[in-house]
Tab-separated table of C-alpha atoms in Angstrom:
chain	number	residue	atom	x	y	z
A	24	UNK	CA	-0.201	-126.187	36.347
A	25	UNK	CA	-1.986	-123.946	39.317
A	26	UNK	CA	0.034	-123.095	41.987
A	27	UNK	CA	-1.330	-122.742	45.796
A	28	UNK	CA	-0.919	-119.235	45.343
A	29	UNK	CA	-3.027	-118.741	41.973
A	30	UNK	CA	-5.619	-121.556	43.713
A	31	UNK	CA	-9.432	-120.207	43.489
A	32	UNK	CA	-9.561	-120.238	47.564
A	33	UNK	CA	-13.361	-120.443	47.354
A	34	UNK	CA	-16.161	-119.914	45.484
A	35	UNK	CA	-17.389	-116.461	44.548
A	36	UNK	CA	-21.125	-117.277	46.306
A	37	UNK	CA	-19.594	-118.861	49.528
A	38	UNK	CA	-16.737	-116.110	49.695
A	39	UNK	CA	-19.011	-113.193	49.353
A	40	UNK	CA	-21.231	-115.273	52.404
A	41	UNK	CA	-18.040	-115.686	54.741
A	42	UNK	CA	-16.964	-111.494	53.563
A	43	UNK	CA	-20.753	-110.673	54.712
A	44	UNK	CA	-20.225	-112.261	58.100
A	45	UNK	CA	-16.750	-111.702	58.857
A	46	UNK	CA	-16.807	-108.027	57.571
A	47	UNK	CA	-18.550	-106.930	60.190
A	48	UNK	CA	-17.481	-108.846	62.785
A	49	UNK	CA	-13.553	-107.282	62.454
A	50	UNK	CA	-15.280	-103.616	61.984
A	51	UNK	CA	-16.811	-103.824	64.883
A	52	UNK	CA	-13.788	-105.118	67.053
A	53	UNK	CA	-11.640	-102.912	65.227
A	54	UNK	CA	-13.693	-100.243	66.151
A	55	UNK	CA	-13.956	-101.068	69.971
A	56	UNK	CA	-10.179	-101.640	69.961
A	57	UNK	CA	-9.438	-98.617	68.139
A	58	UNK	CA	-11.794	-95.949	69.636
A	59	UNK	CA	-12.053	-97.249	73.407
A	60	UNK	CA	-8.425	-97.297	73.263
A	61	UNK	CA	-7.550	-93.974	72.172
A	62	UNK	CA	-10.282	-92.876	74.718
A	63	UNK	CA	-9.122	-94.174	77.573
A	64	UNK	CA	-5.670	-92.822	77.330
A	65	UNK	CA	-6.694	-89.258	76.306
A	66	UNK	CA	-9.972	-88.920	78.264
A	67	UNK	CA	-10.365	-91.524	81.042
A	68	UNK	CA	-7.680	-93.320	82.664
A	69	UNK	CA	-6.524	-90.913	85.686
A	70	UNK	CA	-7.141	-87.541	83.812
A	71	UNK	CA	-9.295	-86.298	86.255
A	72	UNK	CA	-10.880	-84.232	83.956
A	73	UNK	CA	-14.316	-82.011	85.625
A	74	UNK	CA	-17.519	-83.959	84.805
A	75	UNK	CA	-18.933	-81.747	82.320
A	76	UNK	CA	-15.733	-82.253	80.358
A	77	UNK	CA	-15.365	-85.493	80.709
A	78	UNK	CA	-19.180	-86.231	79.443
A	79	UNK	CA	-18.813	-84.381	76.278
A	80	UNK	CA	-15.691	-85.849	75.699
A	81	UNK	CA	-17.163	-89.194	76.025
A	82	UNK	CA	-20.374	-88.585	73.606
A	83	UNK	CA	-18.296	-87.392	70.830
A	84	UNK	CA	-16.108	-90.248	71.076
A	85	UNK	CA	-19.250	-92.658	71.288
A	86	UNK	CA	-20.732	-90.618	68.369
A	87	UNK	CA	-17.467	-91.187	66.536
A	88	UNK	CA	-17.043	-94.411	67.403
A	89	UNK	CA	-20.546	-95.395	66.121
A	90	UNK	CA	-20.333	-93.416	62.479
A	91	UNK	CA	-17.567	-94.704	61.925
A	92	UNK	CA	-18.599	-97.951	60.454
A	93	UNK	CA	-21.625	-97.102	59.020
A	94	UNK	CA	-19.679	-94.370	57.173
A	95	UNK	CA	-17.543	-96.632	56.322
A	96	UNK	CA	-20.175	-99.268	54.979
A	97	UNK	CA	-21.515	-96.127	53.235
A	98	UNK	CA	-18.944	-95.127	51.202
A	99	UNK	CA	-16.854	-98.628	50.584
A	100	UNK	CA	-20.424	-100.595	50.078
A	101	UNK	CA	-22.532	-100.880	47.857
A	102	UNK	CA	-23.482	-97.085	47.540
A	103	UNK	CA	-19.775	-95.683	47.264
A	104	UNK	CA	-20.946	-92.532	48.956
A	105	UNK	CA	-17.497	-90.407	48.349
A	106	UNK	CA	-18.403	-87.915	51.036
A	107	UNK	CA	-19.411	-91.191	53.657
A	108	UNK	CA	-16.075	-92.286	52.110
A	109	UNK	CA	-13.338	-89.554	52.611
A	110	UNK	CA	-14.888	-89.452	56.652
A	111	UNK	CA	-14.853	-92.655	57.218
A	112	UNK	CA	-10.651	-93.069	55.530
A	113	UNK	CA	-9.707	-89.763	57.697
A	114	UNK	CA	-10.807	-90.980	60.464
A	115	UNK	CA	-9.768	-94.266	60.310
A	116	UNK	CA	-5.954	-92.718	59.698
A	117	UNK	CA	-6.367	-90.476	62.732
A	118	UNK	CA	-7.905	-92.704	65.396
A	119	UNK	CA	-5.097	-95.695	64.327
A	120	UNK	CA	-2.519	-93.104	64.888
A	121	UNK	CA	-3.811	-92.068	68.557
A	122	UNK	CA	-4.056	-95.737	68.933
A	123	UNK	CA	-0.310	-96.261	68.054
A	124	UNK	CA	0.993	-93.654	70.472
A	125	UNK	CA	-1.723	-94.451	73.075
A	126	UNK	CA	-0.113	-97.544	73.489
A	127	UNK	CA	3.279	-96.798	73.210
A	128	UNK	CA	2.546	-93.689	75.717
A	129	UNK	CA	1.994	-96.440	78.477
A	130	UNK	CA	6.325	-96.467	78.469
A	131	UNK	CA	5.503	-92.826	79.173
A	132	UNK	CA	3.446	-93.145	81.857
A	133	UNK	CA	5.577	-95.787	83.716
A	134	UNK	CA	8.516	-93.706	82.975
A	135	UNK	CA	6.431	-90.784	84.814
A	136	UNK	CA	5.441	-92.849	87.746
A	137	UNK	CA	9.106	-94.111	88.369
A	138	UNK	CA	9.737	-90.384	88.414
A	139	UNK	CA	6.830	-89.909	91.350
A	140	UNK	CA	4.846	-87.899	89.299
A	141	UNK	CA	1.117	-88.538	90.501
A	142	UNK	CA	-2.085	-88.370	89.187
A	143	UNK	CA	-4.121	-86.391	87.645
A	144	UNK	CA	-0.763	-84.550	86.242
A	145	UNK	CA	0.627	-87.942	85.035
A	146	UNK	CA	-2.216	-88.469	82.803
A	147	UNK	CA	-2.650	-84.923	81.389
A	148	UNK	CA	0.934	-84.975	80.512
A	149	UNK	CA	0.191	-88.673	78.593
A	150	UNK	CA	-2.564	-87.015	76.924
A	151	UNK	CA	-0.918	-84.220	76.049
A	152	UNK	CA	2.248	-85.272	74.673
A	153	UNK	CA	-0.132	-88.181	72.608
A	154	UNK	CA	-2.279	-85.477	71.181
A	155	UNK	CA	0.559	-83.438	70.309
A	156	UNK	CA	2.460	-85.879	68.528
A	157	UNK	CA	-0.456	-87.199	66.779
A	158	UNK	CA	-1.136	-83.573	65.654
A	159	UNK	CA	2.148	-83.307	63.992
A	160	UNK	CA	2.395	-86.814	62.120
A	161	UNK	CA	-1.168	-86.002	61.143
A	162	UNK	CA	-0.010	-82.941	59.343
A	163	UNK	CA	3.195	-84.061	57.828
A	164	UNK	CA	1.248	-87.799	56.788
A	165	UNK	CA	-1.299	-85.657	55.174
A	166	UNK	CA	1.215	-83.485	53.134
A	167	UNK	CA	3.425	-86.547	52.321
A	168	UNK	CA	-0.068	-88.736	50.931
A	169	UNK	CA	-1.276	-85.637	48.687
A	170	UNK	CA	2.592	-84.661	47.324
A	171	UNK	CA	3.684	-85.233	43.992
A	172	UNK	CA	5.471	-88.851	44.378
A	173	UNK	CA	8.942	-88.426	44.379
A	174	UNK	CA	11.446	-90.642	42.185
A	175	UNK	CA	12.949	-93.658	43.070
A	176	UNK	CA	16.023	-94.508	40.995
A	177	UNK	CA	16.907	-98.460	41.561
A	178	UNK	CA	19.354	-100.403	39.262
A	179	UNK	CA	18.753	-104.079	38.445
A	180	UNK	CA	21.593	-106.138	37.402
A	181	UNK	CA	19.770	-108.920	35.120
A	182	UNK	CA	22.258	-111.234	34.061
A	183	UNK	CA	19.983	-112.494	30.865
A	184	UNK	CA	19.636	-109.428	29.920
A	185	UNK	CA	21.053	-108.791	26.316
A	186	UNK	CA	24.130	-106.071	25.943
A	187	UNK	CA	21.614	-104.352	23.831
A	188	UNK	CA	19.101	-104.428	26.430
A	189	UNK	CA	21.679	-102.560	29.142
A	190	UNK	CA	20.340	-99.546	30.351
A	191	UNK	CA	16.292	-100.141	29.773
A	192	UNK	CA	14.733	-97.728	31.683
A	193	UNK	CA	11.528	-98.940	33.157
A	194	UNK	CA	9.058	-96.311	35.354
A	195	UNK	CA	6.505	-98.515	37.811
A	196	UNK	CA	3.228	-96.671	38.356
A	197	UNK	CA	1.340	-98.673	41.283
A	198	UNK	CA	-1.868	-98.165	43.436
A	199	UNK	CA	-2.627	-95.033	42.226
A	200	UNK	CA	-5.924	-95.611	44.009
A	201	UNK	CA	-8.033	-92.788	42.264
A	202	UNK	CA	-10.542	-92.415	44.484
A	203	UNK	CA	-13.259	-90.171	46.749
A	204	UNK	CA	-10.601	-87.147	46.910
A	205	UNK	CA	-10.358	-85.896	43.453
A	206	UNK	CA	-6.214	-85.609	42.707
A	207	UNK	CA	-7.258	-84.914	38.788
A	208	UNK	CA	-3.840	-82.594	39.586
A	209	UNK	CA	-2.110	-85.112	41.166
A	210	UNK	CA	-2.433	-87.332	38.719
A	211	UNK	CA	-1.461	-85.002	36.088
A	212	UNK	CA	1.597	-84.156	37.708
A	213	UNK	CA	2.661	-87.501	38.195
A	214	UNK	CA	2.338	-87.687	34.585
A	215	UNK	CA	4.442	-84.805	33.913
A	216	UNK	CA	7.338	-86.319	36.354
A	217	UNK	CA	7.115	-89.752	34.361
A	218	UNK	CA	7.513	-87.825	31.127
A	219	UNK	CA	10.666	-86.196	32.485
A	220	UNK	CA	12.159	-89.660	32.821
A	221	UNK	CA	12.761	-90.701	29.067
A	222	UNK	CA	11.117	-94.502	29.800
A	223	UNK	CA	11.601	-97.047	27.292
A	224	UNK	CA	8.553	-99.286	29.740
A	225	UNK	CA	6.340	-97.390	31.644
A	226	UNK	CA	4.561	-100.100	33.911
A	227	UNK	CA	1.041	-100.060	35.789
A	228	UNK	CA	1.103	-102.983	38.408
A	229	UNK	CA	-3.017	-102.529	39.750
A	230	UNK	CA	-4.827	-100.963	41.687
A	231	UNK	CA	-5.830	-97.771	39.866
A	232	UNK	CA	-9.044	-96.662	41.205
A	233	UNK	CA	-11.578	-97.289	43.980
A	234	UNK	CA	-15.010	-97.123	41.975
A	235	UNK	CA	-15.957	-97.275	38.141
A	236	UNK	CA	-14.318	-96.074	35.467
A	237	UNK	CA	-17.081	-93.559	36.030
A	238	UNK	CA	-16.576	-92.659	38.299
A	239	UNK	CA	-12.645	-91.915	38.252
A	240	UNK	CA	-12.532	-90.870	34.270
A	241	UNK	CA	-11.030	-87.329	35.177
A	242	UNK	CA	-8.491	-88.599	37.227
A	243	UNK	CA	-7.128	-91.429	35.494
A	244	UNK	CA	-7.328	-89.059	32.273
A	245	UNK	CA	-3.438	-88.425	32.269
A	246	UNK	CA	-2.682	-91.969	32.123
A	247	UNK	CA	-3.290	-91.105	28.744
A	248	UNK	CA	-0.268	-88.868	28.074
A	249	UNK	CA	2.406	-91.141	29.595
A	250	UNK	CA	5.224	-91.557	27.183
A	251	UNK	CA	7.184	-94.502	26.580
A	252	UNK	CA	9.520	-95.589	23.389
A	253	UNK	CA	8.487	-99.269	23.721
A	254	UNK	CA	5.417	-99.958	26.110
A	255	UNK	CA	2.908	-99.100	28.459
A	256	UNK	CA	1.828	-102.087	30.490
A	257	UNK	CA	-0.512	-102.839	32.893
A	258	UNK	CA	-1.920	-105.357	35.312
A	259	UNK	CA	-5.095	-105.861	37.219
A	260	UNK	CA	-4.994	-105.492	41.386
A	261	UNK	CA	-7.252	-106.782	43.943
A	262	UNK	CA	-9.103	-103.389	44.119
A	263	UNK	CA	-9.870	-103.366	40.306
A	264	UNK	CA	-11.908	-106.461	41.367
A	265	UNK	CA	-14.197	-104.635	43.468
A	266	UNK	CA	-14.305	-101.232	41.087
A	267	UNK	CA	-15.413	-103.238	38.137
A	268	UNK	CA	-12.064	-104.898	36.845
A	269	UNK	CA	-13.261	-105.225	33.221
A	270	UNK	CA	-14.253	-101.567	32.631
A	271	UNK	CA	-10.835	-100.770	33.424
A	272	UNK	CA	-9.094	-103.255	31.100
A	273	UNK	CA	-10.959	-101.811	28.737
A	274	UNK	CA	-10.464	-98.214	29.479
A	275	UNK	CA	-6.884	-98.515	29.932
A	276	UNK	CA	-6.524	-100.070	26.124
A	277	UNK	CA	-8.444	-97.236	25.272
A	278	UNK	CA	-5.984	-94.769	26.986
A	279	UNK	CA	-3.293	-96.608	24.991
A	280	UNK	CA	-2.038	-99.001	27.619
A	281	UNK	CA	-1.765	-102.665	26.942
A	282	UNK	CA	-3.141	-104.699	29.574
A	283	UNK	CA	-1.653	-108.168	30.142
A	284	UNK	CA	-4.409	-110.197	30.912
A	285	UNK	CA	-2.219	-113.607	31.677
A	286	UNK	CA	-0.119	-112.555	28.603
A	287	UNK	CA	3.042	-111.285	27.171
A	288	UNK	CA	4.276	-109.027	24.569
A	289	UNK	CA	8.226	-109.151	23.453
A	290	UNK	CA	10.296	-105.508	23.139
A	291	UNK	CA	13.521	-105.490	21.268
A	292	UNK	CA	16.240	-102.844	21.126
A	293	UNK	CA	19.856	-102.886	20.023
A	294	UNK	CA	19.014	-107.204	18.625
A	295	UNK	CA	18.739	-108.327	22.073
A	296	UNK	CA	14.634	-109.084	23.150
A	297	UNK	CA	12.508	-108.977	26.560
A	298	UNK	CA	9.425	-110.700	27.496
A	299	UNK	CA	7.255	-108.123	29.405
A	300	UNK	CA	4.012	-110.822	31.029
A	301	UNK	CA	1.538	-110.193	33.324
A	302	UNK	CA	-0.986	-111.608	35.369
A	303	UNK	CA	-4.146	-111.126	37.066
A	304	UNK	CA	-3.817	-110.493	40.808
A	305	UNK	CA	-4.319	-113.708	43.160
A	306	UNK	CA	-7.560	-112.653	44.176
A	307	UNK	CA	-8.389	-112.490	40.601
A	308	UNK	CA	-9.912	-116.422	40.515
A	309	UNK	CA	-12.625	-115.316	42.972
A	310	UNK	CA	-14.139	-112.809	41.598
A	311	UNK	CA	-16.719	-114.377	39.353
A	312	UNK	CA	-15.046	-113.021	36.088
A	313	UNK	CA	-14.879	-115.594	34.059
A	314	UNK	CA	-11.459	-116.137	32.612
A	315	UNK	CA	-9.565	-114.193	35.197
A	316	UNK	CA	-7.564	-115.465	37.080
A	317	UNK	CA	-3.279	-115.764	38.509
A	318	UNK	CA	-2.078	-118.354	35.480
A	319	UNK	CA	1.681	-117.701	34.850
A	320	UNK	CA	1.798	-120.978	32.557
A	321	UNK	CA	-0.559	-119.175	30.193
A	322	UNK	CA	1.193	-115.742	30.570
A	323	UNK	CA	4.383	-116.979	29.473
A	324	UNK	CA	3.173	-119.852	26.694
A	325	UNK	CA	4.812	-119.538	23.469
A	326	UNK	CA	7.591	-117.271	24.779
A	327	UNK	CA	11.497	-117.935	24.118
A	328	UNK	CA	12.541	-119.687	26.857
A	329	UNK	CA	16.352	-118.427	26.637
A	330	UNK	CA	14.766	-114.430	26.702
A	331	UNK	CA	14.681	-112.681	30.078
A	332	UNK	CA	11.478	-112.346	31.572
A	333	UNK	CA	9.919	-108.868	33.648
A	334	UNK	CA	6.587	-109.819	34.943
A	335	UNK	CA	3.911	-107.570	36.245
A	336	UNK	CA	2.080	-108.789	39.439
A	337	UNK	CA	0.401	-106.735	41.791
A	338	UNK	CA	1.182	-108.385	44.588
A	339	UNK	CA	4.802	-109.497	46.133
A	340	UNK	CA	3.329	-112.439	47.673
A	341	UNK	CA	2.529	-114.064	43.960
A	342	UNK	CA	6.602	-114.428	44.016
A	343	UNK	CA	6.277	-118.203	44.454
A	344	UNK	CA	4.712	-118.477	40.755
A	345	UNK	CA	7.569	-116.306	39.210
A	346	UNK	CA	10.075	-118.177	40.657
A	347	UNK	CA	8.109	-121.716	39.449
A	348	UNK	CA	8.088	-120.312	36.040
A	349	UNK	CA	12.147	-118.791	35.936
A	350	UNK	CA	11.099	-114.996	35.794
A	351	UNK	CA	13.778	-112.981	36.134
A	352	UNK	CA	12.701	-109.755	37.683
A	353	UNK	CA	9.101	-109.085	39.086
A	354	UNK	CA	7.572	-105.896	40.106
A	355	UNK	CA	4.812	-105.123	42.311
A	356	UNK	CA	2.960	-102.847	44.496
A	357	UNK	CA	0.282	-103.498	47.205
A	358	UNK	CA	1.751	-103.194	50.805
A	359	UNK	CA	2.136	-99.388	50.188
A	360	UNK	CA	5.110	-99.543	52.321
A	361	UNK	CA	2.788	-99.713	55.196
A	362	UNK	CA	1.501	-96.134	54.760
A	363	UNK	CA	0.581	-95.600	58.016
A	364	UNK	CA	3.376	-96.454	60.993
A	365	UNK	CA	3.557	-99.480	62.354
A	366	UNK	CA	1.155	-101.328	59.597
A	367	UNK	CA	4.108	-102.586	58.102
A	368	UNK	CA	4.123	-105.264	60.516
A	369	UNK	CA	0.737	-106.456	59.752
A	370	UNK	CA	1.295	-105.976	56.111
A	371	UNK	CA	4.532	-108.470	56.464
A	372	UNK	CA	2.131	-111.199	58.120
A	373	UNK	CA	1.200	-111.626	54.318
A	374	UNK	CA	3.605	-110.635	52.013
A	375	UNK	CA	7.393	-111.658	51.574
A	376	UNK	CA	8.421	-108.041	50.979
A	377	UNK	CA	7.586	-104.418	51.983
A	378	UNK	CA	9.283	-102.454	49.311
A	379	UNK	CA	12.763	-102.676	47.967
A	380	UNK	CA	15.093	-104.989	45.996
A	381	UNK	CA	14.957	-108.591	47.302
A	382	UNK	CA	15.940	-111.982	45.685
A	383	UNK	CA	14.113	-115.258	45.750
A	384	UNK	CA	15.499	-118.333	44.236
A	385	UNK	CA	18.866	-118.523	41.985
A	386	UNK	CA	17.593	-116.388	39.248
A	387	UNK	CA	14.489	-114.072	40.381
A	388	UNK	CA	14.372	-110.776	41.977
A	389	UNK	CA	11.185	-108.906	42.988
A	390	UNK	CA	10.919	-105.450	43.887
A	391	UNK	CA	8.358	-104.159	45.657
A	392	UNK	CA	6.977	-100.707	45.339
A	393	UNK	CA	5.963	-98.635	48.308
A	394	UNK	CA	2.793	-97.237	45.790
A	395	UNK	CA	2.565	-94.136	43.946
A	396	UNK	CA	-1.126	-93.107	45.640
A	397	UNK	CA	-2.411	-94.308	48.660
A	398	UNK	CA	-5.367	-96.043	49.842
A	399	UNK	CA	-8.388	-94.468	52.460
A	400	UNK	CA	-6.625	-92.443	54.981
A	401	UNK	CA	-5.353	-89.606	52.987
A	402	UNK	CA	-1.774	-90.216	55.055
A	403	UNK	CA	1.582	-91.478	54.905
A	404	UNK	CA	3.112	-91.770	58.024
A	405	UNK	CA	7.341	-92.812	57.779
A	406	UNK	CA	6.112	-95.005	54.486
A	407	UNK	CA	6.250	-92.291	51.422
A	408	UNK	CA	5.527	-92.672	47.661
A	409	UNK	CA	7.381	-93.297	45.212
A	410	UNK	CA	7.829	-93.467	40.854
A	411	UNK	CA	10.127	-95.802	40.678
A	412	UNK	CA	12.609	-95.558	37.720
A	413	UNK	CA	14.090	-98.822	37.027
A	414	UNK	CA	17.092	-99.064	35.049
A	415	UNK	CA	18.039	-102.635	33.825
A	416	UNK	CA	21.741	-103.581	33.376
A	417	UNK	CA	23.505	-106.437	32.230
């Protein structure tokens, strides 16, 4: 049985229509929103600023306003222009963060007003201070998104789980999101870290790339050397669906990875057994690939009903199937922690969890990783990466 969640919500043909109208149509608010925001605050509102500067001040931000999306189209379309691409993401990440603290400098500016400080020395000291501190999260988001992920050590008690089982150590990999900035030495140093930490799983939960294996062969190369004394796993994620989802199922069995495709395998140590399953993310179903789609009935058929069960799913929101089908732990990626300051709130609009531990039903726990890469903006902004190293205990 098909739950609402793993529903097909439409038709490939009529949801590639609806993306091609309503794709544009939030770019192009998002932009106005986004840009004449940040503009007014740091170069209208009661800056006085002389004409000259205030003129060229206003045509770069027009000009920047109107690349923007055709950058963006550029590099994310059908071309996947990386150069188009990394100017568009950068700019995306800085202009939301001026937006963020042009807003929040309004608290500033009454503050400053209440204080009888007047115009035009209000405003410069609004636009300072918001250009400042955009400056500096800028810098430190920047280092934290290219970093090395650090590790994340979280214990699960499973109460399933087999004596023999106690002390599984399972390193998530998620939304590595190889993409227009080559981190070929990123990726080989998260590889090094996950060989430091003696897994018995190493798990992929989606989103690996943004383009064709291709495209991203050099970076995902390490993926290769991950060690593990049971199993390397992996799932699809919404991104693999627009990066050609099949060339990396493929690729990743040829870098040694099993790829649960709506399937499990069963791992054993010390007599006592686990059912690793995964499924295809919920976007999966329309895609147009035939065959893929979310179908935890199928991922699970044949399995031992009295084993404990760790599913792979990419996204925390496909919780409601686990919890249908008496899973006992899933993991996940996708929300990325937010990445950028205050996402998270939008990001918790649609998913039941931003990263962490969390339980749902009697028996099943999710937990959500904040990623291991990061997606577009090259920044991470109070949201950092992680390799998580889960250890399983009875």
């Amino acid at each position: 049985m098909t739950t609402p969640s793993e529903a097909v919500e439409a038709p490939p043909r009529r949801r590639r229509s609806s993306r091609a109208v309503i794709f544009p149509l939030i770019i192009t608010v998002a932009t106005l929103l986004l840009f004449g925001t940040s503009w007014g605050t740091l170069v209208a509102a009661g800056n006085d600023w002389p004409t000259p500067v205030f003129v060229v001040l206003t045509l770069v931000w027009v000009a920047w306003a109107v690349s923007f999306p055709v950058l963006m189209v550029r590099g994310h379309g059908g071309a996947h222009r990386d150069q188009a691409a990394i100017i568009a993401d950068t700019s995306l990440g800085v202009v939301w963060v001026l937006f963020t603290w042009s807003v929040l400098s309004l608290l500033l500016r009454a503050a400053l007003a209440i204080a009888g400080v007047a115009d035009p020395v209000r405003s410069r000291v609004v636009t300072a201070v918001v250009a400042l501190i955009a400056l500096v999260l800028l810098l430190w988001g920047y280092a934290e998104a290219m970093r090395v992920s650090r590790v994340r050590r979280v214990d699960v008690v499973l109460p399933r789980l087999g004596a023999g089982l106690d002390g599984l150590r399972v390193v998530l990999l998620t939304d590595t999101h190889y993409g227009p900035i080559d981190r070929a030495r990123w990726s080989r140093g998260v590889i090094d870290v996950v060989n430091t930490l003696d897994a018995d799983v190493v798990a992929h939960t989606g989103d690996i790339a943004d383009g064709e294996v291709a495209q991203r062969r050099e970076q995902a190369a390490p993926l290769g050397d991950a060690r593990a004394t049971l199993a390397r796993v992996y799932v699809t994620g919404n991104h693999e669906y627009f990066s050609g989802a099949l060339g990396w199922v493929e690729h990743m069995g040829a870098l040694g990875w099993e790829a649960l495709h709506n399937q499990h395998i069963v791992i054993e140590r010390g007599g006592d057994r686990l059912v690793i399953a995964g499924v295809d993310d919920r976007t999966a179903g329309g895609s147009g690939l035939e065959g893929h789609h979310t179908d935890h009935a199928t991922a699970l058929a044949g399995a031992d009903p009295d084993l404990p069960v760790l599913l792979l799913a990419h996204q925390p929101q496909m919780i409601g199937g686990a919890v249908e089908h008496g899973v006992d732990l899933q993991i996940s990626g996708h929300t990325h922690g937010g990445q950028i300051w205050p996402f998270h709130y939008l990001v918790r609009t649609d998913q039941p969890s931003l990263q962490g531990l969390s339980r749902h039903g009697e028996r099943t726990q999710l937990y959500t990783s904040r990623g291991t890469g990061f997606w577009g903006p090259p920044f991470r902004i109070f949201a950092p990466s992680e390799i998580t190293l889960l250890t399983l205990r009875t």
